[in-house]
mmCIF file of C-alpha atoms in Angstrom:
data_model
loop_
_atom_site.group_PDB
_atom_site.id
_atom_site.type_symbol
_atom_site.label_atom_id
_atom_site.label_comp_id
_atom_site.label_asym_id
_atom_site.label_seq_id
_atom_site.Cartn_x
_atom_site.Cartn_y
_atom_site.Cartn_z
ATOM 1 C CA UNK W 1 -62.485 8.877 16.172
ATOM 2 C CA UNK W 2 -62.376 4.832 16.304
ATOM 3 C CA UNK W 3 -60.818 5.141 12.689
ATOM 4 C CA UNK W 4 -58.210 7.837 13.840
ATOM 5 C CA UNK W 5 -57.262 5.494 16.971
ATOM 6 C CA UNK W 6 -56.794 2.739 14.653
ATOM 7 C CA UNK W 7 -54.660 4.466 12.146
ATOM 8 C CA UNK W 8 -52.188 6.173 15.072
ATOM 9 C CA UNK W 9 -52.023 2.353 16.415
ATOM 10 C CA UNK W 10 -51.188 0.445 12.876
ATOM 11 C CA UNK W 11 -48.918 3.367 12.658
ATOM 12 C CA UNK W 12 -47.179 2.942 15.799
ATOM 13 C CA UNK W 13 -47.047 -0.861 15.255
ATOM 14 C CA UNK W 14 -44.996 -0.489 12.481
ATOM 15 C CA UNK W 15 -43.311 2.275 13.989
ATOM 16 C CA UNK W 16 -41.964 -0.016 16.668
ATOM 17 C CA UNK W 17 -41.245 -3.198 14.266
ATOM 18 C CA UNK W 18 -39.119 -0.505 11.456
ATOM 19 C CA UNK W 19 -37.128 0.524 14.552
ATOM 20 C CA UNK W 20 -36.977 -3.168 15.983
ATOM 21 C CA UNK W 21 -35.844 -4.290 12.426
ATOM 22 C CA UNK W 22 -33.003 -2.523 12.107
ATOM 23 C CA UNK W 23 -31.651 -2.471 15.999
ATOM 24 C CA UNK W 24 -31.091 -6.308 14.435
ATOM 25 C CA UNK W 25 -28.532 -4.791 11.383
ATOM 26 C CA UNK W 26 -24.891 -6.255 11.284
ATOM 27 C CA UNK W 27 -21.932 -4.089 10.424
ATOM 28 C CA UNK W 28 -18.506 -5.522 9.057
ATOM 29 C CA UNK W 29 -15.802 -4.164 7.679
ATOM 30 C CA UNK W 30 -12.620 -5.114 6.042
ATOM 31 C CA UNK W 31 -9.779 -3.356 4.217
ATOM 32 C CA UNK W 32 -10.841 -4.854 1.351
ATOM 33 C CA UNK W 33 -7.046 -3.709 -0.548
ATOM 34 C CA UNK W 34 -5.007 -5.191 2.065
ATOM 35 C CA UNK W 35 -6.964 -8.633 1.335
ATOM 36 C CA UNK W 36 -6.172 -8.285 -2.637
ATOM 37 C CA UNK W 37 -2.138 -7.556 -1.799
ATOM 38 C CA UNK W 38 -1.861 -10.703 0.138
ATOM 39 C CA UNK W 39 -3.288 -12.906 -2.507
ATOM 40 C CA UNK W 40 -0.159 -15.038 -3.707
ATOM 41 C CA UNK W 41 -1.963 -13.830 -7.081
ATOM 42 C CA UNK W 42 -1.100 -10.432 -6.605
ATOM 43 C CA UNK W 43 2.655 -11.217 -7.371
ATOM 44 C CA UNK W 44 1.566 -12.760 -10.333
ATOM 45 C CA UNK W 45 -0.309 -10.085 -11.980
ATOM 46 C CA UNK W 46 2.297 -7.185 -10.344
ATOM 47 C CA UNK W 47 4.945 -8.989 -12.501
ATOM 48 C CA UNK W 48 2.756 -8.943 -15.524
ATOM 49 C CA UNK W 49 1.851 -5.818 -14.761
ATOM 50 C CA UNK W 50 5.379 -4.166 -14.708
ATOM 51 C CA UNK W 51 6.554 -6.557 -17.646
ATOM 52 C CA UNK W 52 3.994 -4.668 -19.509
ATOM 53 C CA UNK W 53 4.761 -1.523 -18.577
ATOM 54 C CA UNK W 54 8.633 -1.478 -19.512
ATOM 55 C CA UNK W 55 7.553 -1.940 -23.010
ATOM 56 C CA UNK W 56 5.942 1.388 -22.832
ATOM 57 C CA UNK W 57 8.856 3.346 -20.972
ATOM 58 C CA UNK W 58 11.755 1.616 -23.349
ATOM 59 C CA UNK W 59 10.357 3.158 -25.991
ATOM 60 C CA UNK W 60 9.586 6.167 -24.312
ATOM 61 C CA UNK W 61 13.082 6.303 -23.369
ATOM 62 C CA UNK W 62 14.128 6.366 -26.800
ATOM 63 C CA UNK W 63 11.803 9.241 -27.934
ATOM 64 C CA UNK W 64 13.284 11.112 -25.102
ATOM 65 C CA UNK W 65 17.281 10.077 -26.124
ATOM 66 C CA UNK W 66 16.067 11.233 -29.325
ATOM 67 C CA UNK W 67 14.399 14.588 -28.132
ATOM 68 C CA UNK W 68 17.705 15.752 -26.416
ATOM 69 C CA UNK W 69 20.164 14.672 -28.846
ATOM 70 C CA UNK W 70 18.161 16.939 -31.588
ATOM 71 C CA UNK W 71 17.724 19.264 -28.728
ATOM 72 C CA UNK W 72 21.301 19.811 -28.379
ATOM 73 C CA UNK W 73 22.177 19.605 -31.579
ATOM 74 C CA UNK W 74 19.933 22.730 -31.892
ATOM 75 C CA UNK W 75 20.776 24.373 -29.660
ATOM 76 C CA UNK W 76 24.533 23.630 -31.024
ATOM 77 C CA UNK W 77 23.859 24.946 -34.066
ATOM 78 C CA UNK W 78 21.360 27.408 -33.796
ATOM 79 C CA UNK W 79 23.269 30.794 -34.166
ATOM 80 C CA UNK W 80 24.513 29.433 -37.748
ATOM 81 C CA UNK W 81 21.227 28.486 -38.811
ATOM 82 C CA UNK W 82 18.680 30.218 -41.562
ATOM 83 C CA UNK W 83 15.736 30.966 -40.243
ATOM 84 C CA UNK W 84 13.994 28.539 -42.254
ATOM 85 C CA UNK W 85 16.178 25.868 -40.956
ATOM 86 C CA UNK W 86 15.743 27.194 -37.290
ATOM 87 C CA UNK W 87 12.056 26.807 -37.701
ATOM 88 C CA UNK W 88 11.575 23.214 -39.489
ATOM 89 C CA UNK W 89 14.095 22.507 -36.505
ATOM 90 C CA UNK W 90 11.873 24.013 -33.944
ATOM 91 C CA UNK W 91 8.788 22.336 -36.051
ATOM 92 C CA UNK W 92 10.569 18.855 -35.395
ATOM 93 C CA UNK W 93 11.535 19.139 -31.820
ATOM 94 C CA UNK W 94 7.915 20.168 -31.011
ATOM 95 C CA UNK W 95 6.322 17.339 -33.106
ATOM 96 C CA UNK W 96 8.883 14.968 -30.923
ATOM 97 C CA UNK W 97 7.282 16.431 -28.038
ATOM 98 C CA UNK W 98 3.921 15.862 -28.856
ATOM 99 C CA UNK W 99 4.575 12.636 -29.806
ATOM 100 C CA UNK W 100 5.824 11.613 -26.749
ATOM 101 C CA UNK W 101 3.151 13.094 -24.786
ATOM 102 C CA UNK W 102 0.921 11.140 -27.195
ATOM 103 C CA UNK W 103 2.350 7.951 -26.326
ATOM 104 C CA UNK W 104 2.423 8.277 -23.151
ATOM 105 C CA UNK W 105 -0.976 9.162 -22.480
ATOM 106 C CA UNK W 106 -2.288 6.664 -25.011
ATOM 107 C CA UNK W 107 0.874 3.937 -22.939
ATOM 108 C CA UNK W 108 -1.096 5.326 -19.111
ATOM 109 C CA UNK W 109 -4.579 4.293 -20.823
ATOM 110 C CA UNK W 110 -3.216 0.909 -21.687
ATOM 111 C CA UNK W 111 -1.869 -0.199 -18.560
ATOM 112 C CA UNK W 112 -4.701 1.112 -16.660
ATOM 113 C CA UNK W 113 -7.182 -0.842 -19.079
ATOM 114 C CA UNK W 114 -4.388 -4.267 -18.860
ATOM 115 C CA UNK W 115 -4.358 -3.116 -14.802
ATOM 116 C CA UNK W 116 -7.830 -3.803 -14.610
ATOM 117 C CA UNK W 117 -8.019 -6.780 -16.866
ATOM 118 C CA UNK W 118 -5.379 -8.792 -14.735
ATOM 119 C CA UNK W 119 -6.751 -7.619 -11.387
ATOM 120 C CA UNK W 120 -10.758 -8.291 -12.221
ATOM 121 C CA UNK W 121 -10.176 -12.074 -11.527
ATOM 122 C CA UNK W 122 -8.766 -11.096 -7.748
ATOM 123 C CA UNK W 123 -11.475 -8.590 -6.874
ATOM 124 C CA UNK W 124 -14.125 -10.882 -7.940
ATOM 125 C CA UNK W 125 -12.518 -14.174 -5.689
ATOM 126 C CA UNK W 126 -12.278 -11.637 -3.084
ATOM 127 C CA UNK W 127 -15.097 -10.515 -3.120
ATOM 128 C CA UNK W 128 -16.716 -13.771 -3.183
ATOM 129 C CA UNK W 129 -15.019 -14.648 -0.116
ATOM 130 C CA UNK W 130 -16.298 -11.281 1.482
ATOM 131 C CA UNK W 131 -20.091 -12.282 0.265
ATOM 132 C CA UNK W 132 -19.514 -15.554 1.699
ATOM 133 C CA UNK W 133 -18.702 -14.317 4.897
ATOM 134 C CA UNK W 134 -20.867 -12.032 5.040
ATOM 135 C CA UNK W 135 -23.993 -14.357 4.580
ATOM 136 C CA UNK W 136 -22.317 -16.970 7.008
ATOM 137 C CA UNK W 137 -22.158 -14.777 9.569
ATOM 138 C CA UNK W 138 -25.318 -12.464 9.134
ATOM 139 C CA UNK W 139 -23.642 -9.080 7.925
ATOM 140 C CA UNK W 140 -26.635 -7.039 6.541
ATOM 141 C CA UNK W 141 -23.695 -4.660 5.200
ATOM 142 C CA UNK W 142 -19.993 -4.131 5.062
ATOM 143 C CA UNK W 143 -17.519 -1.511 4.725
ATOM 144 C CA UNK W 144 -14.112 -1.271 3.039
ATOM 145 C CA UNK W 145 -12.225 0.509 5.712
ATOM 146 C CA UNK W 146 -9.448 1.289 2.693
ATOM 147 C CA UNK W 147 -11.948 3.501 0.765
ATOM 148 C CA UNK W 148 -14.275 5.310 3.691
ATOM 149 C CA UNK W 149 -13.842 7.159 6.287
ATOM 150 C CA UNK W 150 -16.785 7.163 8.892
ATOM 151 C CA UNK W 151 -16.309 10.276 11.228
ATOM 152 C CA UNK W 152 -19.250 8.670 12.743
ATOM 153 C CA UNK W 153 -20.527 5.006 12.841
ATOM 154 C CA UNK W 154 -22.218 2.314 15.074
ATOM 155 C CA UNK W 155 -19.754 -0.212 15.731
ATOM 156 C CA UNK W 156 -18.940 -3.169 13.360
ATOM 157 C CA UNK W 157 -17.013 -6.316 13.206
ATOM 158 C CA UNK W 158 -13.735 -6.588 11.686
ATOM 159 C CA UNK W 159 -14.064 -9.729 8.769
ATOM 160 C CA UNK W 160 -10.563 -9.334 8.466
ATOM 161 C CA UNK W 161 -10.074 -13.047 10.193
ATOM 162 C CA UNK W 162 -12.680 -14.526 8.334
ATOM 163 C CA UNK W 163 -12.093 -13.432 4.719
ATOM 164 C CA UNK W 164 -8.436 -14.456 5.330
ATOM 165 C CA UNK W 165 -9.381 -17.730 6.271
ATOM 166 C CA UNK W 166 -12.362 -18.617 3.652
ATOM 167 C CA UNK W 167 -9.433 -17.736 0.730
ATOM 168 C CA UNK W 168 -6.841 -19.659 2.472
ATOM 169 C CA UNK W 169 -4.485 -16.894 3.520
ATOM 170 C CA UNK W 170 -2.454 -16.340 6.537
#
């Protein structure tokens, strides 16, 4: 019975100091996107970004200049056609078509991958600053109000302010 007592009252002990331990969690949160698009950086890297990019859709506008001229030259020309030519013509506009589908997958996979390249550099000085805020002030965790939602949630602090301040933004 003495061992039982002793058990139930270690086990309450820690009971009480689990509960006590986290009635002393922080909460922050921060729209952690809005903090990237008002880095002066983020101009930078949007330019370099779409500079990029119009390589991909100039050439994709030529495949597709060249798609509808042969299109409509086709469709021109296709009652006087042989079958034979109809089909190598058919054969063609299709391969143009899968071509450009191609390229522009492979063209969405590139930017995406040069995307991420250019914009690693701001997420990680951002969240730096976030980290160091976080441990400044005591913030056991924080939330990116861009990416959840939290029907439900015990009130936090908005590091908004802070961030802003520790990366020298207005």
């Amino acid at each position: 019975m003495k061992k039982f007592f002793k058990v139930a009252l270690v086990a309450a002990g820690m009971l009480f100091a689990t509960s006590f331990a986290k009635a002393q969690t922080k909460i922050g949160y921060i729209n952690f996107s809005q903090v990237i698009d008002q880095m002066p950086e983020t101009k930078t890297v949007s330019a370099s970004l779409q500079a990029f990019q119009k390589t991909f859709i100039d050439q994709l506008t030529t495949m597709n200049n060249e798609f509808q001229t042969k299109g409509e030259d086709y469709q021109k020309n296709r009652a006087t056609m042989t079958d034979a030519v109809r089909t190598a013509k058919e054969a063609e506009l299709q391969d143009i078509q899968k071509r450009m589908n191609d390229y522009q997958n492979n063209a969405q996979q590139q930017v995406e991958a040069k995307k991420n390249e250019l914009g690693k550099p701001l997420v990680d000085k951002a969240t730096t600053a976030v980290q160091a805020v976080a441990k400044e002030k005591g913030y056991a965790y924080v939330v990116d109000s861009s990416q959840v939602t939290l029907i439900v949630s015990p009130p936090g602090d908005d590091m908004m302010a802070a961030v802003k301040l520790k990366l020298g933004l207005k």
